[in-house]
Coordinates of N, CA, C and O in Angstrom, one line a residue:
X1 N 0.8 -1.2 0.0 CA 0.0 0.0 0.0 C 0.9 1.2 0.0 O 1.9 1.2 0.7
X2 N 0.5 2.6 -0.9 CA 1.1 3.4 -0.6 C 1.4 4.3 0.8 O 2.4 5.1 0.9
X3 N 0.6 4.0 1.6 CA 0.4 4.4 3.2 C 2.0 3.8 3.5 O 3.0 4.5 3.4
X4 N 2.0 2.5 3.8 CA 2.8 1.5 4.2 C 4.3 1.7 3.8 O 5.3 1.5 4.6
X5 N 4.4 2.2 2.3 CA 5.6 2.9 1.6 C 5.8 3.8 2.0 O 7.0 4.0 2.2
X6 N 5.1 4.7 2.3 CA 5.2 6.1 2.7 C 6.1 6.1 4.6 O 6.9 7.0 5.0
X7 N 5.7 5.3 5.2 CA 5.8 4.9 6.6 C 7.5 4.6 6.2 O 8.6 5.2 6.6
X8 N 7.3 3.4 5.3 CA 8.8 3.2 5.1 C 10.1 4.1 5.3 O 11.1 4.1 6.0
X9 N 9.5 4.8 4.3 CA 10.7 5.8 3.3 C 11.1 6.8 4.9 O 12.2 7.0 5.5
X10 N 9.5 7.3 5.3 CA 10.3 7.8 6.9 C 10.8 7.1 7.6 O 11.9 7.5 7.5
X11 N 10.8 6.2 8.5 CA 11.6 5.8 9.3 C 12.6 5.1 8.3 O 12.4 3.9 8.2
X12 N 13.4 5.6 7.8 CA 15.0 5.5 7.0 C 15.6 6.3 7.9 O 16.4 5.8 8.6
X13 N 15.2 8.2 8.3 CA 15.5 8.7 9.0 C 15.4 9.2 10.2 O 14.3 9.4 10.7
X14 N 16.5 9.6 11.0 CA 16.5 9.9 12.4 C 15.9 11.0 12.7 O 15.5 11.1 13.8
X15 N 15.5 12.2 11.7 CA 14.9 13.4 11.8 C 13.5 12.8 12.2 O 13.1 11.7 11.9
X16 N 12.7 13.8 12.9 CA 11.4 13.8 13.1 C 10.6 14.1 11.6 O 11.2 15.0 11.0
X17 N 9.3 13.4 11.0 CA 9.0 14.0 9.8 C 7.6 14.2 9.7 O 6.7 13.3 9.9
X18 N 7.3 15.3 9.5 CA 5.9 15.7 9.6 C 5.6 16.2 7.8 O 6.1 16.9 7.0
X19 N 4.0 15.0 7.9 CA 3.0 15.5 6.3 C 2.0 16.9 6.9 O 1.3 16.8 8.0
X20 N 2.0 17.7 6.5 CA 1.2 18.7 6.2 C 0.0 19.0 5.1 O 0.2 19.7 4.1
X21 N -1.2 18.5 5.3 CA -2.6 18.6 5.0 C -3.6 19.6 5.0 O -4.7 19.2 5.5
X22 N -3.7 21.4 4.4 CA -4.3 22.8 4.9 C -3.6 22.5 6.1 O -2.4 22.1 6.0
X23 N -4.3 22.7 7.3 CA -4.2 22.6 9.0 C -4.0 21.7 9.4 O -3.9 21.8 10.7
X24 N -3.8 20.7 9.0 CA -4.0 19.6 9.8 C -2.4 18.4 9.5 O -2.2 17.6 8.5
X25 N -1.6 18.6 10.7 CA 0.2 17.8 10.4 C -0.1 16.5 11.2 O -0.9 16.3 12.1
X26 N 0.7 15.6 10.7 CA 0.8 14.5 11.6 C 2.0 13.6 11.5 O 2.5 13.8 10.3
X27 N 2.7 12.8 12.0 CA 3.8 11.9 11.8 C 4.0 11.2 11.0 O 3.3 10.2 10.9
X28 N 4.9 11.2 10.2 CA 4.9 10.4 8.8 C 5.3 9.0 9.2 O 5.3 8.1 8.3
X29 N 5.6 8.7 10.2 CA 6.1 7.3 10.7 C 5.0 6.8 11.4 O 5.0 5.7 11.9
X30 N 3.8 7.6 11.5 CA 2.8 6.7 12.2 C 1.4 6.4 11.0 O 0.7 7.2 10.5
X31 N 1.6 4.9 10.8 CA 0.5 4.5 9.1 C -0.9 5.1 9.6 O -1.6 5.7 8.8
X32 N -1.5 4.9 11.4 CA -2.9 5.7 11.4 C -2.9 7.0 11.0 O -3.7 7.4 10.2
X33 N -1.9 7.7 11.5 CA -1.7 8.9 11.5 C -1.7 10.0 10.2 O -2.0 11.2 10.2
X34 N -1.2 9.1 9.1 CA -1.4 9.3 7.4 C -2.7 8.8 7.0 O -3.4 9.4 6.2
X35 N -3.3 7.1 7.9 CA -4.6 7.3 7.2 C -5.4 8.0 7.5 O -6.6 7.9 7.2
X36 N -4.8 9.1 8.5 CA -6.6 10.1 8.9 C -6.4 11.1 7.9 O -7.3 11.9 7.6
X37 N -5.4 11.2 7.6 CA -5.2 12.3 6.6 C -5.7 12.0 5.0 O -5.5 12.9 4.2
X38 N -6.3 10.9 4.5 CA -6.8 10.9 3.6 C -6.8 11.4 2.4 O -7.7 11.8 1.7
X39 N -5.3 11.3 2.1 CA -5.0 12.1 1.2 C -5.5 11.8 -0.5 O -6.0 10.7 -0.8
X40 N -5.4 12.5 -1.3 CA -6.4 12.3 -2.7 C -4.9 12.5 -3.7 O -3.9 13.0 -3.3
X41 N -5.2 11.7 -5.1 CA -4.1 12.2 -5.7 C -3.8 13.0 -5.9 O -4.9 13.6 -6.2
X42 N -2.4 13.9 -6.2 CA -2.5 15.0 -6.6 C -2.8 16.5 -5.2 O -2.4 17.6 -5.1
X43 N -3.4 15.9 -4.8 CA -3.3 17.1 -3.0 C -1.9 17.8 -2.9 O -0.8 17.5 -3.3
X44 N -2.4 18.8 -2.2 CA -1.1 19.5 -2.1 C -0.6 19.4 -1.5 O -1.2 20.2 -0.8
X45 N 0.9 18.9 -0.4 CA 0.7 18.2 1.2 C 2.4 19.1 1.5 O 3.0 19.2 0.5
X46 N 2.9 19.6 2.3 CA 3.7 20.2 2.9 C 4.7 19.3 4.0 O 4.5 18.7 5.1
X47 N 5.6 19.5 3.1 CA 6.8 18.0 4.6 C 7.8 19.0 5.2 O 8.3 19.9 4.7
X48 N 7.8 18.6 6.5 CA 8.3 19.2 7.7 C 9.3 18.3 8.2 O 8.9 17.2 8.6
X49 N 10.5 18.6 8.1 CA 11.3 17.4 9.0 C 12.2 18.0 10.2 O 12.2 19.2 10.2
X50 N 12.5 17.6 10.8 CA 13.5 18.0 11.6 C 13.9 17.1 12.5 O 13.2 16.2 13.1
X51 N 15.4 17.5 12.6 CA 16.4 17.1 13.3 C 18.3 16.6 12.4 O 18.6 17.3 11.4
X52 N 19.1 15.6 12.7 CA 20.0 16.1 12.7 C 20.2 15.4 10.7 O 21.0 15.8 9.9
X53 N 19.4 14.4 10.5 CA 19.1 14.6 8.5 C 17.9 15.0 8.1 O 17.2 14.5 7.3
X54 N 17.8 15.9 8.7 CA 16.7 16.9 8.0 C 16.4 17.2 6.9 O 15.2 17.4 6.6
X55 N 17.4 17.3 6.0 CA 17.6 17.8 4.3 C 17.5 16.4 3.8 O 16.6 16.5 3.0
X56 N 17.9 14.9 3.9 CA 18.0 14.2 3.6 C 16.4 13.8 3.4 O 15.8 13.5 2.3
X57 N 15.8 13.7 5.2 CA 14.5 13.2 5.1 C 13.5 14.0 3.9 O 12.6 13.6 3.2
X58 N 14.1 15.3 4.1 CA 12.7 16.1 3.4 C 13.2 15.7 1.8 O 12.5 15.5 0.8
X59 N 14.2 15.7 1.8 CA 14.6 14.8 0.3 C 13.7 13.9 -0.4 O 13.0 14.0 -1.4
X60 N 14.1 12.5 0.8 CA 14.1 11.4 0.6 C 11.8 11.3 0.1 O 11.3 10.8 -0.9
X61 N 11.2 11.9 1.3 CA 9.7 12.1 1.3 C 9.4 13.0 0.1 O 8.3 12.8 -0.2
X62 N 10.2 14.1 -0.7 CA 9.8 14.8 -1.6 C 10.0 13.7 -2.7 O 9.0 13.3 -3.2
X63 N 11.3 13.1 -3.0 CA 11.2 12.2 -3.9 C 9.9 11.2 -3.7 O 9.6 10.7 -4.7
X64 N 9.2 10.9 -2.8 CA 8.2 9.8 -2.7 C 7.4 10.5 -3.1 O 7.2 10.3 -4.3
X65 N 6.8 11.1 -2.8 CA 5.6 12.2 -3.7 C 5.4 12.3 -4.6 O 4.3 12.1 -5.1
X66 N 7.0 12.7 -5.7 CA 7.1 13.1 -7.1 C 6.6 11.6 -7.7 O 5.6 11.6 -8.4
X67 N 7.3 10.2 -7.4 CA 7.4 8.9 -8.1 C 6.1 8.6 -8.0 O 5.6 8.1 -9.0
X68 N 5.2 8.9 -6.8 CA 3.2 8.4 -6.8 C 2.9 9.3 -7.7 O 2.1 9.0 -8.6
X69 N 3.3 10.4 -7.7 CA 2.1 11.0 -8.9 C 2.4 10.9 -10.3 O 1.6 11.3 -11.1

């Protein structure tokens, strides 16, 4: 499932990583936590990472975005 990939790709890194939904952020390492976000294709979604691979995570989650759509 793409949920399940998505979970993946975050916990690769040590940075904290947050999906961004309008208002509504949540943990990219937690699969409930993406399925409440219900995302649609093509949505517009905002990644937040932080900590010490921060550049890498927000990398690594931007490339997973570009390859689903």
């Amino acid at each position: 499932s793409p949920i399940a990939l998505l979970v993946q790709e975050a916990i690769k890194y040590m940075s904290k990583v947050y999906i961004k939904v309008q208002e509504k952020s949540i943990i990219a390492k937690s699969i409930m936590g993406i399925m409440s976000l219900s995302l649609s294709k093509g949505e517009e979604v905002t990644i937040l990472t932080e900590g010490e691979d921060e550049e890498k995570a927000a990398e690594g989650i931007k490339t997973f975005f570009m390859a689903a759509n």
